[in-house]
């Protein structure tokens, strides 16, 4: 069962449109049988706003108690894992769940939140925002609800997609603002800063530099320590993080019909098209040509 299907079975009064699940929540909105047997869930985007009562949630083995005055926004990225969710008897809020397939379609291949920022947000599971911010998100949520269950015209589908994307980006903007406050107050550790610097370097050099040693040298640390840091803050070894970002860049280029497969291999500094194809298939299960065909891009 897919992760979004698990959550769909958990929430009783939800709506689902274009793969997006959204619902107004209260304690009796949850199937408590499913809650008691909660399986680990990851690789989706979840935003929860707490309006009343309490919600206890375990993300990456860290327990958060969320109330309207503390941790009133829960933001779960694809790299996070939920293992428990327990609403209080007086809980009220709303939830929006986005699968990666929706985001890939809605942003049309343009990533509004850079990879380095997604990674740096990994441990920012919750934030506390003022009442005015909660009201803004409530307005955006109403916009999503109002534009759901409309006819299937391309215009209506586009309005719904943009409303969902607007909500998601607004939450990300609020998280970035909170992270900047923490950094100014000196609440971010050296290892966390090194991890952020690594992801920034990765964005700048990923096309030409694919080895852990290059990035470790830039940070004046050993490859072993860099991998230790990425395991702590990202959940993967440094070489896996590099490979994931390289696949992301390759996928974006493959969606652009102006590039041939050879040109993409050259741009990403593979020794030849065959090496690029083997790398891409190893990490995605598809050849570059198959991926391009599946996204309806003409094959040269």
Coordinates of C-alpha atoms in Angstrom, one line a residue:
X1 CA 0.0 0.0 0.0
X2 CA 1.4 3.4 -1.0
X3 CA 2.1 5.9 1.8
X4 CA -0.7 8.3 0.7
X5 CA -3.1 5.4 0.7
X6 CA -2.1 4.5 4.3
X7 CA -2.9 8.1 5.3
X8 CA -6.1 8.1 3.3
X9 CA -7.2 5.1 5.3
X10 CA -6.3 6.9 8.5
X11 CA -8.4 10.0 7.9
X12 CA -12.1 9.4 7.6
X13 CA -13.5 12.8 6.2
X14 CA -10.9 13.6 3.6
X15 CA -11.1 14.9 0.0
X16 CA -8.7 13.6 -2.7
X17 CA -8.2 15.5 -5.9
X18 CA -5.3 15.2 -8.4
X19 CA -3.6 12.9 -5.9
X20 CA -3.7 15.6 -3.2
X21 CA -5.4 14.6 0.0
X22 CA -6.8 17.5 2.2
X23 CA -9.1 17.5 5.2
X24 CA -10.4 19.6 8.1
X25 CA -9.4 17.6 11.2
X26 CA -10.7 16.8 14.6
X27 CA -10.2 13.9 17.0
X28 CA -13.0 11.8 15.4
X29 CA -11.5 12.4 11.9
X30 CA -9.1 9.6 12.5
X31 CA -9.6 5.9 12.3
X32 CA -8.1 4.9 15.6
X33 CA -7.7 1.3 14.6
X34 CA -5.2 2.5 12.0
X35 CA -3.6 4.9 14.4
X36 CA -2.8 2.0 16.8
X37 CA -1.0 0.1 14.0
X38 CA 0.7 3.2 12.5
X39 CA 3.4 2.0 10.0
X40 CA 6.5 4.2 9.1
X41 CA 5.6 6.7 6.4
X42 CA 8.0 8.7 4.3
X43 CA 8.5 10.1 0.7
X44 CA 5.5 12.4 0.8
X45 CA 5.0 16.1 1.8
X46 CA 2.6 16.7 4.7
X47 CA 1.5 20.0 6.2
X48 CA -0.6 20.1 9.3
X49 CA -2.0 23.2 11.0
X50 CA -3.0 22.9 14.7
X51 CA -6.0 25.2 15.5
X52 CA -7.2 23.7 18.8
X53 CA -6.1 21.1 21.3
X54 CA -3.0 18.9 20.9
X55 CA -1.5 16.6 18.4
X56 CA 1.5 14.4 19.3
X57 CA 3.6 13.2 16.4
X58 CA 6.9 11.3 16.1
X59 CA 9.1 12.4 13.2
X60 CA 12.5 10.9 12.6
X61 CA 12.3 9.4 16.2
X62 CA 11.7 12.8 17.7
X63 CA 8.4 13.3 19.6
X64 CA 6.7 16.7 19.1
X65 CA 3.7 18.0 21.1
X66 CA 1.8 20.5 19.0
X67 CA -0.7 23.1 20.2
X68 CA -2.0 26.4 18.8
X69 CA 0.6 28.3 20.8
X70 CA 3.6 26.0 20.4
X71 CA 4.6 24.0 17.3
X72 CA 1.4 25.0 15.5
X73 CA 2.7 24.0 12.0
X74 CA 3.9 20.5 11.2
X75 CA 5.9 20.2 8.0
X76 CA 7.1 16.8 6.9
X77 CA 9.4 16.5 3.9
X78 CA 9.9 13.4 1.7
X79 CA 13.2 12.7 3.6
X80 CA 11.4 12.5 7.0
X81 CA 9.6 9.5 8.4
X82 CA 6.5 9.5 10.7
X83 CA 6.1 6.6 13.0
X84 CA 3.3 7.8 15.3
X85 CA 0.4 10.4 15.3
X86 CA -1.9 10.9 18.3
X87 CA -4.6 13.6 18.3
X88 CA -6.0 14.8 21.7
X89 CA -9.7 14.6 22.4
X90 CA -10.2 18.3 21.6
X91 CA -7.9 18.5 18.6
X92 CA -8.8 20.6 15.5
X93 CA -6.8 21.5 12.5
X94 CA -6.3 20.8 8.8
X95 CA -4.0 18.7 6.7
X96 CA -2.7 18.7 3.2
X97 CA -0.7 15.7 1.8
X98 CA 1.2 16.0 -1.5
X99 CA 2.8 13.0 -3.3
X100 CA 6.0 13.7 -5.2
X101 CA 4.2 13.0 -8.5
X102 CA 1.9 15.9 -7.9
X103 CA 4.8 18.3 -7.2
X104 CA 6.7 17.1 -10.3
X105 CA 3.6 17.9 -12.4
X106 CA 2.6 21.1 -10.7
X107 CA 6.0 22.9 -10.8
X108 CA 6.5 21.9 -14.4
X109 CA 10.1 20.9 -13.9
X110 CA 11.1 24.2 -12.2
X111 CA 12.1 23.6 -8.6
X112 CA 11.0 26.6 -6.6
X113 CA 12.7 25.2 -3.4
X114 CA 16.3 24.3 -4.2
X115 CA 17.6 20.9 -3.2
X116 CA 20.0 22.4 -0.6
X117 CA 17.1 24.1 1.1
X118 CA 14.9 21.0 1.2
X119 CA 17.8 19.2 2.9
X120 CA 18.5 22.1 5.3
X121 CA 14.8 22.0 6.3
X122 CA 14.9 18.3 7.1
X123 CA 15.1 18.7 10.9
X124 CA 12.7 21.7 11.1
X125 CA 9.7 19.4 11.7
X126 CA 7.6 22.1 13.4
X127 CA 7.5 25.8 13.8
X128 CA 5.4 28.3 15.8
X129 CA 4.0 31.2 13.8
X130 CA 1.8 34.1 15.0
X131 CA -2.0 34.1 14.6
X132 CA -1.8 36.2 11.5
X133 CA 0.3 33.5 9.7
X134 CA -2.2 30.8 10.7
X135 CA -5.0 33.0 9.3
X136 CA -3.1 33.3 6.0
X137 CA -2.8 29.5 5.7
X138 CA -6.5 29.1 6.6
X139 CA -7.4 31.4 3.7
X140 CA -5.2 29.4 1.4
X141 CA -6.8 26.2 2.6
X142 CA -10.2 27.6 1.9
X143 CA -9.0 28.5 -1.6
X144 CA -8.0 24.8 -2.2
X145 CA -11.4 23.5 -0.9
X146 CA -13.3 26.0 -3.0
X147 CA -11.5 25.0 -6.2
X148 CA -11.8 21.3 -5.6
X149 CA -14.5 19.0 -7.1
X150 CA -14.9 21.3 -10.1
X151 CA -15.3 20.1 -13.7
X152 CA -12.3 18.6 -15.4
X153 CA -11.4 21.6 -17.6
X154 CA -7.7 22.4 -17.9
X155 CA -8.4 25.8 -16.4
X156 CA -10.0 24.4 -13.2
X157 CA -7.2 21.8 -12.8
X158 CA -4.6 24.6 -13.1
X159 CA -6.3 26.8 -10.5
X160 CA -6.4 23.9 -8.1
X161 CA -2.7 23.0 -8.7
X162 CA -1.6 26.6 -8.2
X163 CA -3.7 26.9 -5.0
X164 CA -2.0 23.8 -3.5
X165 CA 1.4 24.9 -4.6
X166 CA 0.9 28.4 -3.2
X167 CA 0.0 26.9 0.2
X168 CA 3.1 24.6 0.2
X169 CA 5.4 27.4 -0.8
X170 CA 4.0 29.7 1.9
X171 CA 4.7 27.1 4.6
X172 CA 8.3 26.7 3.2
X173 CA 8.7 30.5 3.4
X174 CA 7.6 30.5 7.0
X175 CA 10.1 27.8 7.8
X176 CA 13.0 29.6 6.2
X177 CA 12.1 32.7 8.2
X178 CA 12.2 30.7 11.4
X179 CA 15.5 29.1 10.5
X180 CA 17.1 32.5 9.8
X181 CA 16.0 33.7 13.3
X182 CA 17.6 30.6 14.8
X183 CA 20.9 31.1 12.9
X184 CA 21.1 34.8 14.0
X185 CA 20.6 33.7 17.6
X186 CA 23.4 31.2 17.2
X187 CA 21.1 28.2 17.9
X188 CA 22.5 26.2 14.9
X189 CA 25.4 23.9 15.5
X190 CA 28.7 23.8 13.6
X191 CA 27.9 20.4 12.1
X192 CA 24.5 21.7 10.9
X193 CA 26.2 24.7 9.3
X194 CA 28.7 22.4 7.6
X195 CA 25.8 20.3 6.2
X196 CA 24.2 23.4 4.8
X197 CA 27.5 24.5 3.3
X198 CA 27.8 21.1 1.7
X199 CA 24.4 21.3 0.1
X200 CA 25.2 24.8 -1.2
X201 CA 28.5 23.5 -2.7
X202 CA 26.6 20.6 -4.2
X203 CA 24.2 22.9 -6.0
X204 CA 27.1 25.0 -7.4
X205 CA 29.3 22.1 -8.5
X206 CA 27.1 19.0 -9.1
X207 CA 27.4 19.0 -12.8
X208 CA 31.2 18.7 -12.8
X209 CA 32.1 17.3 -9.4
X210 CA 30.7 13.9 -8.3
X211 CA 33.2 12.8 -5.6
X212 CA 32.9 13.1 -1.9
X213 CA 36.6 14.1 -1.6
X214 CA 36.0 17.3 -3.6
X215 CA 33.3 18.6 -1.2
X216 CA 35.2 17.5 1.9
X217 CA 38.3 19.4 0.8
X218 CA 36.2 22.5 0.1
X219 CA 34.9 22.3 3.7
X220 CA 38.4 21.4 5.2
X221 CA 37.1 18.2 6.7
X222 CA 37.7 14.5 5.9
X223 CA 35.3 12.5 3.7
X224 CA 34.5 10.3 6.7
X225 CA 33.4 13.3 8.8
X226 CA 31.3 14.7 5.9
X227 CA 29.5 11.3 5.6
X228 CA 29.0 11.3 9.4
X229 CA 27.4 14.8 9.1
X230 CA 25.1 13.9 6.2
X231 CA 24.0 10.7 7.9
X232 CA 23.0 12.8 10.9
X233 CA 21.2 15.6 9.1
X234 CA 20.1 14.1 5.8
X235 CA 19.9 10.4 6.6
X236 CA 22.2 9.3 3.8
X237 CA 25.9 8.9 3.2
X238 CA 27.5 11.8 1.3
X239 CA 28.0 9.8 -1.9
X240 CA 24.3 8.9 -1.9
X241 CA 23.4 12.6 -1.4
X242 CA 25.6 13.5 -4.4
X243 CA 24.0 10.7 -6.5
X244 CA 20.5 11.9 -5.6
X245 CA 21.2 15.4 -6.6
X246 CA 22.9 14.3 -9.9
X247 CA 19.8 12.2 -10.7
X248 CA 17.6 15.3 -10.0
X249 CA 19.7 17.4 -12.4
X250 CA 19.7 14.7 -15.0
X251 CA 15.9 14.3 -14.7
X252 CA 15.4 18.1 -15.2
X253 CA 17.6 18.0 -18.3
X254 CA 15.8 15.0 -19.7
X255 CA 12.5 16.8 -19.5
X256 CA 14.0 19.5 -21.8
X257 CA 13.7 18.3 -25.5
X258 CA 16.4 20.8 -26.6
X259 CA 19.1 18.5 -25.1
X260 CA 20.1 15.2 -26.7
X261 CA 21.2 12.3 -24.4
X262 CA 24.8 12.9 -25.5
X263 CA 24.6 16.6 -24.6
X264 CA 23.2 15.7 -21.2
X265 CA 26.0 13.2 -20.6
X266 CA 28.6 15.8 -21.6
X267 CA 27.0 18.6 -19.5
X268 CA 27.0 16.3 -16.4
X269 CA 30.7 15.3 -17.1
X270 CA 30.1 11.6 -17.7
X271 CA 32.9 10.1 -19.8
X272 CA 30.3 8.9 -22.4
X273 CA 26.6 8.4 -23.0
X274 CA 26.8 4.7 -22.0
X275 CA 28.2 5.6 -18.5
X276 CA 25.5 8.2 -18.0
X277 CA 22.8 5.6 -19.0
X278 CA 24.2 3.0 -16.6
X279 CA 24.3 5.5 -13.7
X280 CA 20.8 6.7 -14.4
X281 CA 19.3 3.2 -14.6
X282 CA 21.1 2.1 -11.5
X283 CA 19.5 4.9 -9.4
X284 CA 16.1 5.1 -11.1
X285 CA 15.4 1.7 -12.6
X286 CA 14.9 3.3 -16.0
X287 CA 17.2 4.2 -18.9
X288 CA 17.3 7.9 -19.8
X289 CA 15.5 7.2 -23.0
X290 CA 12.7 5.4 -21.1
X291 CA 12.4 8.2 -18.6
X292 CA 12.2 10.7 -21.4
X293 CA 9.5 8.7 -23.2
X294 CA 7.5 8.3 -20.0
X295 CA 7.5 12.1 -19.5
X296 CA 6.3 12.5 -23.2
X297 CA 9.5 14.2 -24.3
X298 CA 10.5 13.4 -27.9
X299 CA 13.5 11.0 -28.2
X300 CA 16.2 12.2 -30.6

